[in-house]
């Protein structure tokens, strides 16, 4: 089992507490270049600025790179903590399989990418007045290069930290799977509370963020590895950043389209959580033959009698 294999390594819970501290230090270190760039551009006047005003001081491509840089630092912190504190190789933090299944990664990536393209193009033709064609070759291709490299690092950090490191750590502590599933999903969604989308659309959007955390957690537990979650998360964020941006989104990019509508959100936020996500899970369950849902999502996590580290 994905969580259970953490027992093969040094899994004392105090190690996870220190590991989280290490990750936080790495994230803060990764934020320093962004803070320095903003200060050099705006000087002491930034003290009276809102966050979105400060970010507008920088070129959008530079801003995108520096924001994503902190996640790359965070990913390095997760890998360092796993290696130094737990003597756990990356493969054991990723999957129960003997090697990472990149076919799973690209299947999930392609599935959500296709869905995102179809939905965005459909909405563009259905509501053309809501969009501005934003394509500028030079800035766009620079943004594309940054996004292809940096966004997978951002999403990989979130998956390795929440669905990998924390799910295994909490699961081995409490001895079951449903507590780490709920905890990591709620914390993952909760950290998006400070995104500008929440200010624009209201707190109800948190249902979407927490629901996304649950879907990625279910993928991980049912498939006994992170590959599907890694691919899905990377595909979703990358395609969204490339296709469309708006003044009120977390990523301000030189995308193909700019949403100039004044959006609002009500209970329609439930559509992806209650309809779209179950369809994705159904497709994956059929492709990969998932079974025994009750045990994989709510079963016990017991320490095996014979422990032998993976090669």
PDB file of C-alpha atoms in Angstrom:
ATOM      1  CA  UNK A   1       0.000   0.000   0.000  1.00  0.00           C
ATOM      2  CA  UNK A   2       1.162   3.533  -0.748  1.00  0.00           C
ATOM      3  CA  UNK A   3       0.938   4.815   2.825  1.00  0.00           C
ATOM      4  CA  UNK A   4       2.109   1.569   4.422  1.00  0.00           C
ATOM      5  CA  UNK A   5       5.413   1.494   2.584  1.00  0.00           C
ATOM      6  CA  UNK A   6       6.555   4.491   4.675  1.00  0.00           C
ATOM      7  CA  UNK A   7       7.005   1.941   7.489  1.00  0.00           C
ATOM      8  CA  UNK A   8      10.005   0.605   5.581  1.00  0.00           C
ATOM      9  CA  UNK A   9      11.900   3.767   6.431  1.00  0.00           C
ATOM     10  CA  UNK A  10      12.453   5.973   9.475  1.00  0.00           C
ATOM     11  CA  UNK A  11       8.912   7.150  10.055  1.00  0.00           C
ATOM     12  CA  UNK A  12       8.921   8.600  13.575  1.00  0.00           C
ATOM     13  CA  UNK A  13       6.406  11.411  13.536  1.00  0.00           C
ATOM     14  CA  UNK A  14       8.851  13.939  14.984  1.00  0.00           C
ATOM     15  CA  UNK A  15      10.822  13.508  11.780  1.00  0.00           C
ATOM     16  CA  UNK A  16       7.804  14.657   9.774  1.00  0.00           C
ATOM     17  CA  UNK A  17       7.428  17.716  11.995  1.00  0.00           C
ATOM     18  CA  UNK A  18      11.041  18.671  11.351  1.00  0.00           C
ATOM     19  CA  UNK A  19      10.557  17.822   7.681  1.00  0.00           C
ATOM     20  CA  UNK A  20       7.644  20.254   7.387  1.00  0.00           C
ATOM     21  CA  UNK A  21       9.801  22.929   9.028  1.00  0.00           C
ATOM     22  CA  UNK A  22      12.550  22.246   6.478  1.00  0.00           C
ATOM     23  CA  UNK A  23      10.085  22.585   3.624  1.00  0.00           C
ATOM     24  CA  UNK A  24       8.789  25.892   4.999  1.00  0.00           C
ATOM     25  CA  UNK A  25      12.348  27.239   5.260  1.00  0.00           C
ATOM     26  CA  UNK A  26      12.999  26.275   1.646  1.00  0.00           C
ATOM     27  CA  UNK A  27       9.768  27.954   0.496  1.00  0.00           C
ATOM     28  CA  UNK A  28      10.640  31.162   2.329  1.00  0.00           C
ATOM     29  CA  UNK A  29      14.122  31.088   0.799  1.00  0.00           C
ATOM     30  CA  UNK A  30      12.534  30.659  -2.616  1.00  0.00           C
ATOM     31  CA  UNK A  31      10.370  33.736  -2.052  1.00  0.00           C
ATOM     32  CA  UNK A  32      13.323  36.014  -1.375  1.00  0.00           C
ATOM     33  CA  UNK A  33      14.193  36.653  -5.058  1.00  0.00           C
ATOM     34  CA  UNK A  34      10.606  37.800  -5.705  1.00  0.00           C
ATOM     35  CA  UNK A  35      10.638  40.063  -2.658  1.00  0.00           C
ATOM     36  CA  UNK A  36      14.005  41.531  -3.686  1.00  0.00           C
ATOM     37  CA  UNK A  37      12.854  42.148  -7.276  1.00  0.00           C
ATOM     38  CA  UNK A  38       9.710  43.930  -6.068  1.00  0.00           C
ATOM     39  CA  UNK A  39      11.718  46.054  -3.638  1.00  0.00           C
ATOM     40  CA  UNK A  40      14.264  47.026  -6.296  1.00  0.00           C
ATOM     41  CA  UNK A  41      11.414  48.048  -8.603  1.00  0.00           C
ATOM     42  CA  UNK A  42       9.166  49.830  -6.112  1.00  0.00           C
ATOM     43  CA  UNK A  43      11.447  50.850  -3.273  1.00  0.00           C
ATOM     44  CA  UNK A  44      10.014  51.636   0.142  1.00  0.00           C
ATOM     45  CA  UNK A  45       6.748  52.732  -1.463  1.00  0.00           C
ATOM     46  CA  UNK A  46       5.684  49.058  -1.627  1.00  0.00           C
ATOM     47  CA  UNK A  47       4.911  49.264   2.116  1.00  0.00           C
ATOM     48  CA  UNK A  48       1.592  50.923   1.288  1.00  0.00           C
ATOM     49  CA  UNK A  49       0.678  48.668  -1.655  1.00  0.00           C
ATOM     50  CA  UNK A  50      -1.715  45.753  -1.882  1.00  0.00           C
ATOM     51  CA  UNK A  51      -0.308  42.403  -2.985  1.00  0.00           C
ATOM     52  CA  UNK A  52      -1.728  42.628  -6.522  1.00  0.00           C
ATOM     53  CA  UNK A  53      -0.286  46.149  -6.896  1.00  0.00           C
ATOM     54  CA  UNK A  54       3.177  44.944  -5.927  1.00  0.00           C
ATOM     55  CA  UNK A  55       3.050  42.065  -8.394  1.00  0.00           C
ATOM     56  CA  UNK A  56       2.112  44.450 -11.201  1.00  0.00           C
ATOM     57  CA  UNK A  57       5.440  46.235 -10.741  1.00  0.00           C
ATOM     58  CA  UNK A  58       7.225  43.396 -12.525  1.00  0.00           C
ATOM     59  CA  UNK A  59       7.064  42.085 -16.061  1.00  0.00           C
ATOM     60  CA  UNK A  60       4.459  39.296 -16.081  1.00  0.00           C
ATOM     61  CA  UNK A  61       6.930  36.668 -17.304  1.00  0.00           C
ATOM     62  CA  UNK A  62       9.488  37.582 -14.653  1.00  0.00           C
ATOM     63  CA  UNK A  63       6.715  37.641 -12.090  1.00  0.00           C
ATOM     64  CA  UNK A  64       5.528  34.176 -13.151  1.00  0.00           C
ATOM     65  CA  UNK A  65       9.034  32.724 -12.916  1.00  0.00           C
ATOM     66  CA  UNK A  66       9.739  34.207  -9.490  1.00  0.00           C
ATOM     67  CA  UNK A  67       6.386  33.108  -8.037  1.00  0.00           C
ATOM     68  CA  UNK A  68       6.933  29.552  -9.245  1.00  0.00           C
ATOM     69  CA  UNK A  69      10.535  29.554  -8.025  1.00  0.00           C
ATOM     70  CA  UNK A  70       9.428  29.220  -4.403  1.00  0.00           C
ATOM     71  CA  UNK A  71       7.597  25.979  -5.277  1.00  0.00           C
ATOM     72  CA  UNK A  72      10.745  24.604  -6.922  1.00  0.00           C
ATOM     73  CA  UNK A  73      12.614  25.352  -3.686  1.00  0.00           C
ATOM     74  CA  UNK A  74       9.808  23.665  -1.747  1.00  0.00           C
ATOM     75  CA  UNK A  75      10.090  20.526  -3.875  1.00  0.00           C
ATOM     76  CA  UNK A  76      13.812  20.387  -3.167  1.00  0.00           C
ATOM     77  CA  UNK A  77      12.983  20.719   0.536  1.00  0.00           C
ATOM     78  CA  UNK A  78      10.580  17.753   0.386  1.00  0.00           C
ATOM     79  CA  UNK A  79      13.154  15.552  -1.336  1.00  0.00           C
ATOM     80  CA  UNK A  80      15.855  16.623   1.118  1.00  0.00           C
ATOM     81  CA  UNK A  81      13.641  15.891   4.132  1.00  0.00           C
ATOM     82  CA  UNK A  82      12.700  12.474   2.772  1.00  0.00           C
ATOM     83  CA  UNK A  83      16.320  11.562   2.129  1.00  0.00           C
ATOM     84  CA  UNK A  84      18.007  13.020   5.217  1.00  0.00           C
ATOM     85  CA  UNK A  85      15.339  12.513   7.874  1.00  0.00           C
ATOM     86  CA  UNK A  86      13.693   9.306   6.661  1.00  0.00           C
ATOM     87  CA  UNK A  87      16.308   7.694   4.415  1.00  0.00           C
ATOM     88  CA  UNK A  88      13.447   7.323   1.929  1.00  0.00           C
ATOM     89  CA  UNK A  89      14.143   7.314  -1.823  1.00  0.00           C
ATOM     90  CA  UNK A  90      11.996   9.431  -4.151  1.00  0.00           C
ATOM     91  CA  UNK A  91      10.527   6.306  -5.762  1.00  0.00           C
ATOM     92  CA  UNK A  92       8.991   5.258  -2.403  1.00  0.00           C
ATOM     93  CA  UNK A  93       7.522   8.728  -1.985  1.00  0.00           C
ATOM     94  CA  UNK A  94       6.046   8.474  -5.481  1.00  0.00           C
ATOM     95  CA  UNK A  95       4.617   5.018  -6.023  1.00  0.00           C
ATOM     96  CA  UNK A  96       4.343   1.418  -4.882  1.00  0.00           C
ATOM     97  CA  UNK A  97       5.465   0.275  -8.305  1.00  0.00           C
ATOM     98  CA  UNK A  98       9.062  -0.724  -9.001  1.00  0.00           C
ATOM     99  CA  UNK A  99       9.514   2.369 -11.143  1.00  0.00           C
ATOM    100  CA  UNK A 100       7.542   5.523 -11.855  1.00  0.00           C
ATOM    101  CA  UNK A 101       4.815   4.805 -14.428  1.00  0.00           C
ATOM    102  CA  UNK A 102       5.100   7.762 -16.788  1.00  0.00           C
ATOM    103  CA  UNK A 103       2.294   6.311 -18.891  1.00  0.00           C
ATOM    104  CA  UNK A 104      -0.069   7.052 -16.027  1.00  0.00           C
ATOM    105  CA  UNK A 105       1.332  10.575 -15.706  1.00  0.00           C
ATOM    106  CA  UNK A 106       0.792  11.396 -19.370  1.00  0.00           C
ATOM    107  CA  UNK A 107      -2.634   9.764 -19.487  1.00  0.00           C
ATOM    108  CA  UNK A 108      -3.910  11.994 -16.666  1.00  0.00           C
ATOM    109  CA  UNK A 109      -2.123  14.993 -18.170  1.00  0.00           C
ATOM    110  CA  UNK A 110      -3.718  14.401 -21.565  1.00  0.00           C
ATOM    111  CA  UNK A 111      -7.161  13.740 -20.103  1.00  0.00           C
ATOM    112  CA  UNK A 112      -7.414  17.030 -18.225  1.00  0.00           C
ATOM    113  CA  UNK A 113      -5.622  18.958 -20.980  1.00  0.00           C
ATOM    114  CA  UNK A 114      -8.138  17.787 -23.578  1.00  0.00           C
ATOM    115  CA  UNK A 115     -11.021  18.648 -21.263  1.00  0.00           C
ATOM    116  CA  UNK A 116      -9.616  22.116 -20.534  1.00  0.00           C
ATOM    117  CA  UNK A 117      -9.051  22.915 -24.204  1.00  0.00           C
ATOM    118  CA  UNK A 118     -12.541  21.762 -25.217  1.00  0.00           C
ATOM    119  CA  UNK A 119     -14.247  23.719 -22.417  1.00  0.00           C
ATOM    120  CA  UNK A 120     -12.214  26.901 -23.028  1.00  0.00           C
ATOM    121  CA  UNK A 121     -12.661  26.858 -26.803  1.00  0.00           C
ATOM    122  CA  UNK A 122     -16.362  26.098 -26.413  1.00  0.00           C
ATOM    123  CA  UNK A 123     -16.857  28.991 -23.998  1.00  0.00           C
ATOM    124  CA  UNK A 124     -14.832  31.300 -26.253  1.00  0.00           C
ATOM    125  CA  UNK A 125     -17.141  30.693 -29.211  1.00  0.00           C
ATOM    126  CA  UNK A 126     -20.263  30.733 -27.047  1.00  0.00           C
ATOM    127  CA  UNK A 127     -19.310  33.978 -25.278  1.00  0.00           C
ATOM    128  CA  UNK A 128     -16.821  35.828 -27.525  1.00  0.00           C
ATOM    129  CA  UNK A 129     -17.437  39.161 -25.797  1.00  0.00           C
ATOM    130  CA  UNK A 130     -16.016  37.726 -22.575  1.00  0.00           C
ATOM    131  CA  UNK A 131     -12.555  37.265 -24.085  1.00  0.00           C
ATOM    132  CA  UNK A 132      -9.784  39.348 -25.563  1.00  0.00           C
ATOM    133  CA  UNK A 133      -7.320  37.732 -27.967  1.00  0.00           C
ATOM    134  CA  UNK A 134      -4.113  38.293 -26.031  1.00  0.00           C
ATOM    135  CA  UNK A 135      -1.510  36.580 -28.223  1.00  0.00           C
ATOM    136  CA  UNK A 136       1.824  38.391 -28.574  1.00  0.00           C
ATOM    137  CA  UNK A 137       4.464  36.067 -30.065  1.00  0.00           C
ATOM    138  CA  UNK A 138       7.527  37.219 -28.117  1.00  0.00           C
ATOM    139  CA  UNK A 139       6.042  37.372 -24.604  1.00  0.00           C
ATOM    140  CA  UNK A 140       3.901  34.300 -25.268  1.00  0.00           C
ATOM    141  CA  UNK A 141       6.757  31.980 -26.195  1.00  0.00           C
ATOM    142  CA  UNK A 142       8.878  33.213 -23.295  1.00  0.00           C
ATOM    143  CA  UNK A 143       5.920  32.503 -21.000  1.00  0.00           C
ATOM    144  CA  UNK A 144       5.447  29.079 -22.604  1.00  0.00           C
ATOM    145  CA  UNK A 145       9.093  28.174 -21.958  1.00  0.00           C
ATOM    146  CA  UNK A 146       8.835  29.270 -18.321  1.00  0.00           C
ATOM    147  CA  UNK A 147       5.506  27.495 -17.833  1.00  0.00           C
ATOM    148  CA  UNK A 148       6.635  24.167 -19.311  1.00  0.00           C
ATOM    149  CA  UNK A 149       9.602  24.050 -16.937  1.00  0.00           C
ATOM    150  CA  UNK A 150       8.281  25.709 -13.798  1.00  0.00           C
ATOM    151  CA  UNK A 151       4.597  24.795 -13.529  1.00  0.00           C
ATOM    152  CA  UNK A 152       5.279  21.026 -13.309  1.00  0.00           C
ATOM    153  CA  UNK A 153       7.706  21.844 -10.487  1.00  0.00           C
ATOM    154  CA  UNK A 154       4.970  23.823  -8.722  1.00  0.00           C
ATOM    155  CA  UNK A 155       2.368  21.091  -9.054  1.00  0.00           C
ATOM    156  CA  UNK A 156       4.885  18.361  -8.228  1.00  0.00           C
ATOM    157  CA  UNK A 157       5.764  20.134  -4.992  1.00  0.00           C
ATOM    158  CA  UNK A 158       2.106  20.245  -3.974  1.00  0.00           C
ATOM    159  CA  UNK A 159       1.572  16.576  -4.830  1.00  0.00           C
ATOM    160  CA  UNK A 160       4.766  15.292  -3.202  1.00  0.00           C
ATOM    161  CA  UNK A 161       4.173  17.402  -0.100  1.00  0.00           C
ATOM    162  CA  UNK A 162       0.450  16.806   0.431  1.00  0.00           C
ATOM    163  CA  UNK A 163      -0.384  13.498  -1.266  1.00  0.00           C
ATOM    164  CA  UNK A 164       3.080  12.028  -0.677  1.00  0.00           C
ATOM    165  CA  UNK A 165       4.974  13.255   2.382  1.00  0.00           C
ATOM    166  CA  UNK A 166       2.081  14.353   4.597  1.00  0.00           C
ATOM    167  CA  UNK A 167      -0.296  11.557   3.575  1.00  0.00           C
ATOM    168  CA  UNK A 168       2.290   8.925   4.430  1.00  0.00           C
ATOM    169  CA  UNK A 169       3.338  10.664   7.639  1.00  0.00           C
ATOM    170  CA  UNK A 170      -0.179  11.197   8.980  1.00  0.00           C
ATOM    171  CA  UNK A 171      -1.323   7.764   7.779  1.00  0.00           C
ATOM    172  CA  UNK A 172       1.407   5.900   9.626  1.00  0.00           C
ATOM    173  CA  UNK A 173       0.677   7.965  12.744  1.00  0.00           C
ATOM    174  CA  UNK A 174      -3.115   7.454  12.923  1.00  0.00           C
ATOM    175  CA  UNK A 175      -3.171   3.971  11.382  1.00  0.00           C
ATOM    176  CA  UNK A 176      -5.871   4.605   8.788  1.00  0.00           C
ATOM    177  CA  UNK A 177      -6.370   6.178   5.376  1.00  0.00           C
ATOM    178  CA  UNK A 178      -9.414   8.400   5.763  1.00  0.00           C
ATOM    179  CA  UNK A 179      -7.823  10.819   8.232  1.00  0.00           C
ATOM    180  CA  UNK A 180      -4.845  11.672   5.990  1.00  0.00           C
ATOM    181  CA  UNK A 181      -7.193  11.869   2.984  1.00  0.00           C
ATOM    182  CA  UNK A 182      -9.449  14.396   4.719  1.00  0.00           C
ATOM    183  CA  UNK A 183      -6.649  16.316   6.434  1.00  0.00           C
ATOM    184  CA  UNK A 184      -4.416  16.761   3.386  1.00  0.00           C
ATOM    185  CA  UNK A 185      -7.385  17.656   1.168  1.00  0.00           C
ATOM    186  CA  UNK A 186      -8.714  20.321   3.539  1.00  0.00           C
ATOM    187  CA  UNK A 187      -5.280  21.822   4.203  1.00  0.00           C
ATOM    188  CA  UNK A 188      -4.455  21.774   0.479  1.00  0.00           C
ATOM    189  CA  UNK A 189      -7.696  23.567  -0.333  1.00  0.00           C
ATOM    190  CA  UNK A 190      -7.373  25.919   2.616  1.00  0.00           C
ATOM    191  CA  UNK A 191      -3.992  27.205   1.486  1.00  0.00           C
ATOM    192  CA  UNK A 192      -5.716  28.570  -1.638  1.00  0.00           C
ATOM    193  CA  UNK A 193      -7.813  30.869   0.564  1.00  0.00           C
ATOM    194  CA  UNK A 194      -5.396  33.736  -0.072  1.00  0.00           C
ATOM    195  CA  UNK A 195      -5.604  33.389  -3.866  1.00  0.00           C
ATOM    196  CA  UNK A 196      -7.099  36.434  -5.631  1.00  0.00           C
ATOM    197  CA  UNK A 197      -9.807  34.170  -7.068  1.00  0.00           C
ATOM    198  CA  UNK A 198     -11.294  33.880  -3.577  1.00  0.00           C
ATOM    199  CA  UNK A 199     -11.505  37.663  -3.253  1.00  0.00           C
ATOM    200  CA  UNK A 200     -13.181  37.928  -6.658  1.00  0.00           C
ATOM    201  CA  UNK A 201     -15.534  34.940  -6.539  1.00  0.00           C
ATOM    202  CA  UNK A 202     -16.151  34.636  -2.810  1.00  0.00           C
ATOM    203  CA  UNK A 203     -15.484  31.954  -0.218  1.00  0.00           C
ATOM    204  CA  UNK A 204     -17.732  29.492  -2.032  1.00  0.00           C
ATOM    205  CA  UNK A 205     -14.834  28.802  -4.432  1.00  0.00           C
ATOM    206  CA  UNK A 206     -13.165  26.992  -1.522  1.00  0.00           C
ATOM    207  CA  UNK A 207     -15.532  24.086  -2.234  1.00  0.00           C
ATOM    208  CA  UNK A 208     -13.745  23.706  -5.570  1.00  0.00           C
ATOM    209  CA  UNK A 209     -10.249  23.844  -4.067  1.00  0.00           C
ATOM    210  CA  UNK A 210     -10.996  21.386  -1.263  1.00  0.00           C
ATOM    211  CA  UNK A 211     -12.916  19.151  -3.692  1.00  0.00           C
ATOM    212  CA  UNK A 212      -9.872  19.138  -5.977  1.00  0.00           C
ATOM    213  CA  UNK A 213      -7.737  18.052  -3.038  1.00  0.00           C
ATOM    214  CA  UNK A 214     -10.104  15.150  -2.368  1.00  0.00           C
ATOM    215  CA  UNK A 215     -10.050  14.056  -5.999  1.00  0.00           C
ATOM    216  CA  UNK A 216      -6.241  14.056  -6.134  1.00  0.00           C
ATOM    217  CA  UNK A 217      -6.103  12.209  -2.821  1.00  0.00           C
ATOM    218  CA  UNK A 218      -8.550   9.566  -4.047  1.00  0.00           C
ATOM    219  CA  UNK A 219      -6.467   9.122  -7.203  1.00  0.00           C
ATOM    220  CA  UNK A 220      -3.375   8.561  -5.075  1.00  0.00           C
ATOM    221  CA  UNK A 221      -4.935   6.034  -2.695  1.00  0.00           C
ATOM    222  CA  UNK A 222      -6.864   4.082  -5.318  1.00  0.00           C
ATOM    223  CA  UNK A 223      -3.931   3.893  -7.726  1.00  0.00           C
ATOM    224  CA  UNK A 224      -1.299   3.309  -4.996  1.00  0.00           C
ATOM    225  CA  UNK A 225       0.919   6.117  -6.284  1.00  0.00           C
ATOM    226  CA  UNK A 226       1.219   9.768  -7.256  1.00  0.00           C
ATOM    227  CA  UNK A 227       1.582   9.371 -11.000  1.00  0.00           C
ATOM    228  CA  UNK A 228      -2.030  10.156 -11.930  1.00  0.00           C
ATOM    229  CA  UNK A 229      -2.242  13.061  -9.482  1.00  0.00           C
ATOM    230  CA  UNK A 230       1.074  14.469 -10.713  1.00  0.00           C
ATOM    231  CA  UNK A 231      -0.049  14.338 -14.334  1.00  0.00           C
ATOM    232  CA  UNK A 232      -3.543  15.669 -13.692  1.00  0.00           C
ATOM    233  CA  UNK A 233      -2.361  18.611 -11.595  1.00  0.00           C
ATOM    234  CA  UNK A 234       0.390  19.559 -14.044  1.00  0.00           C
ATOM    235  CA  UNK A 235      -1.936  19.312 -17.038  1.00  0.00           C
ATOM    236  CA  UNK A 236      -4.633  21.403 -15.396  1.00  0.00           C
ATOM    237  CA  UNK A 237      -2.349  24.241 -14.304  1.00  0.00           C
ATOM    238  CA  UNK A 238      -0.168  24.313 -17.404  1.00  0.00           C
ATOM    239  CA  UNK A 239      -2.969  24.337 -19.962  1.00  0.00           C
ATOM    240  CA  UNK A 240      -4.908  26.929 -17.976  1.00  0.00           C
ATOM    241  CA  UNK A 241      -1.870  29.238 -17.758  1.00  0.00           C
ATOM    242  CA  UNK A 242      -1.221  28.951 -21.481  1.00  0.00           C
ATOM    243  CA  UNK A 243      -4.825  29.291 -22.655  1.00  0.00           C
ATOM    244  CA  UNK A 244      -6.416  32.032 -20.580  1.00  0.00           C
ATOM    245  CA  UNK A 245      -5.619  34.614 -17.920  1.00  0.00           C
ATOM    246  CA  UNK A 246      -7.568  37.314 -16.116  1.00  0.00           C
ATOM    247  CA  UNK A 247      -6.789  40.273 -13.900  1.00  0.00           C
ATOM    248  CA  UNK A 248      -8.196  38.418 -10.888  1.00  0.00           C
ATOM    249  CA  UNK A 249      -6.356  35.072 -11.206  1.00  0.00           C
ATOM    250  CA  UNK A 250      -3.294  33.876  -9.277  1.00  0.00           C
ATOM    251  CA  UNK A 251      -1.266  33.449 -12.482  1.00  0.00           C
ATOM    252  CA  UNK A 252      -0.964  36.600 -14.598  1.00  0.00           C
ATOM    253  CA  UNK A 253       0.407  35.241 -17.868  1.00  0.00           C
ATOM    254  CA  UNK A 254       0.893  36.247 -21.484  1.00  0.00           C
ATOM    255  CA  UNK A 255      -1.677  33.623 -22.455  1.00  0.00           C
ATOM    256  CA  UNK A 256      -3.556  33.205 -25.714  1.00  0.00           C
ATOM    257  CA  UNK A 257      -6.779  34.644 -24.289  1.00  0.00           C
ATOM    258  CA  UNK A 258      -7.682  37.088 -21.550  1.00  0.00           C
ATOM    259  CA  UNK A 259     -10.978  36.778 -19.730  1.00  0.00           C
ATOM    260  CA  UNK A 260     -12.424  40.296 -19.466  1.00  0.00           C
ATOM    261  CA  UNK A 261     -15.814  39.274 -18.090  1.00  0.00           C
ATOM    262  CA  UNK A 262     -16.998  40.076 -14.585  1.00  0.00           C
ATOM    263  CA  UNK A 263     -17.480  36.552 -13.255  1.00  0.00           C
ATOM    264  CA  UNK A 264     -19.478  35.505 -10.277  1.00  0.00           C
ATOM    265  CA  UNK A 265     -19.885  32.090  -8.741  1.00  0.00           C
ATOM    266  CA  UNK A 266     -22.728  30.451  -6.876  1.00  0.00           C
ATOM    267  CA  UNK A 267     -23.672  26.847  -6.404  1.00  0.00           C
ATOM    268  CA  UNK A 268     -22.424  26.139  -9.941  1.00  0.00           C
ATOM    269  CA  UNK A 269     -19.084  25.563  -8.176  1.00  0.00           C
ATOM    270  CA  UNK A 270     -20.501  22.124  -7.377  1.00  0.00           C
ATOM    271  CA  UNK A 271     -20.529  21.104 -11.054  1.00  0.00           C
ATOM    272  CA  UNK A 272     -16.820  20.178 -11.283  1.00  0.00           C
ATOM    273  CA  UNK A 273     -16.803  18.660  -7.794  1.00  0.00           C
ATOM    274  CA  UNK A 274     -19.974  16.567  -8.097  1.00  0.00           C
ATOM    275  CA  UNK A 275     -20.066  15.847 -11.838  1.00  0.00           C
ATOM    276  CA  UNK A 276     -16.767  16.436 -13.665  1.00  0.00           C
ATOM    277  CA  UNK A 277     -14.412  14.971 -11.044  1.00  0.00           C
ATOM    278  CA  UNK A 278     -16.436  11.761 -10.577  1.00  0.00           C
ATOM    279  CA  UNK A 279     -16.331  11.284 -14.353  1.00  0.00           C
ATOM    280  CA  UNK A 280     -12.539  11.609 -14.325  1.00  0.00           C
ATOM    281  CA  UNK A 281     -12.295   9.093 -11.483  1.00  0.00           C
ATOM    282  CA  UNK A 282     -14.664   6.721 -13.285  1.00  0.00           C
ATOM    283  CA  UNK A 283     -12.539   6.839 -16.460  1.00  0.00           C
ATOM    284  CA  UNK A 284      -9.367   6.158 -14.499  1.00  0.00           C
ATOM    285  CA  UNK A 285     -10.969   3.371 -12.484  1.00  0.00           C
ATOM    286  CA  UNK A 286     -12.008   1.585 -15.668  1.00  0.00           C
ATOM    287  CA  UNK A 287      -8.632   2.040 -17.341  1.00  0.00           C
ATOM    288  CA  UNK A 288      -6.592   0.863 -14.351  1.00  0.00           C
ATOM    289  CA  UNK A 289      -9.011  -1.653 -12.852  1.00  0.00           C
ATOM    290  CA  UNK A 290      -9.527  -0.045  -9.468  1.00  0.00           C
ATOM    291  CA  UNK A 291     -11.419  -2.164  -6.960  1.00  0.00           C
ATOM    292  CA  UNK A 292     -11.953  -2.515  -3.206  1.00  0.00           C
ATOM    293  CA  UNK A 293     -12.696   1.195  -2.812  1.00  0.00           C
ATOM    294  CA  UNK A 294     -13.780   0.895   0.816  1.00  0.00           C
ATOM    295  CA  UNK A 295     -10.504  -0.581   2.035  1.00  0.00           C
ATOM    296  CA  UNK A 296      -8.288   1.641  -0.114  1.00  0.00           C
ATOM    297  CA  UNK A 297      -9.979   4.838   1.061  1.00  0.00           C
ATOM    298  CA  UNK A 298     -11.057   3.957   4.602  1.00  0.00           C
ATOM    299  CA  UNK A 299      -9.024   0.902   5.580  1.00  0.00           C
ATOM    300  CA  UNK A 300      -6.383   0.513   8.251  1.00  0.00           C
ATOM    301  CA  UNK A 301      -2.693   1.257   7.804  1.00  0.00           C
ATOM    302  CA  UNK A 302      -0.851  -1.439   9.737  1.00  0.00           C
ATOM    303  CA  UNK A 303       2.853  -1.881  10.224  1.00  0.00           C
ATOM    304  CA  UNK A 304       3.967  -4.997   8.344  1.00  0.00           C
ATOM    305  CA  UNK A 305       5.724  -7.687  10.333  1.00  0.00           C
ATOM    306  CA  UNK A 306       8.671  -7.924   7.968  1.00  0.00           C
ATOM    307  CA  UNK A 307      10.245  -4.671   6.866  1.00  0.00           C
ATOM    308  CA  UNK A 308      12.526  -4.588   3.904  1.00  0.00           C
ATOM    309  CA  UNK A 309      13.471  -1.275   2.238  1.00  0.00           C
ATOM    310  CA  UNK A 310      12.688  -1.080  -1.468  1.00  0.00           C
ATOM    311  CA  UNK A 311      15.629  -1.408  -3.761  1.00  0.00           C
TER     312      UNK A 311
END
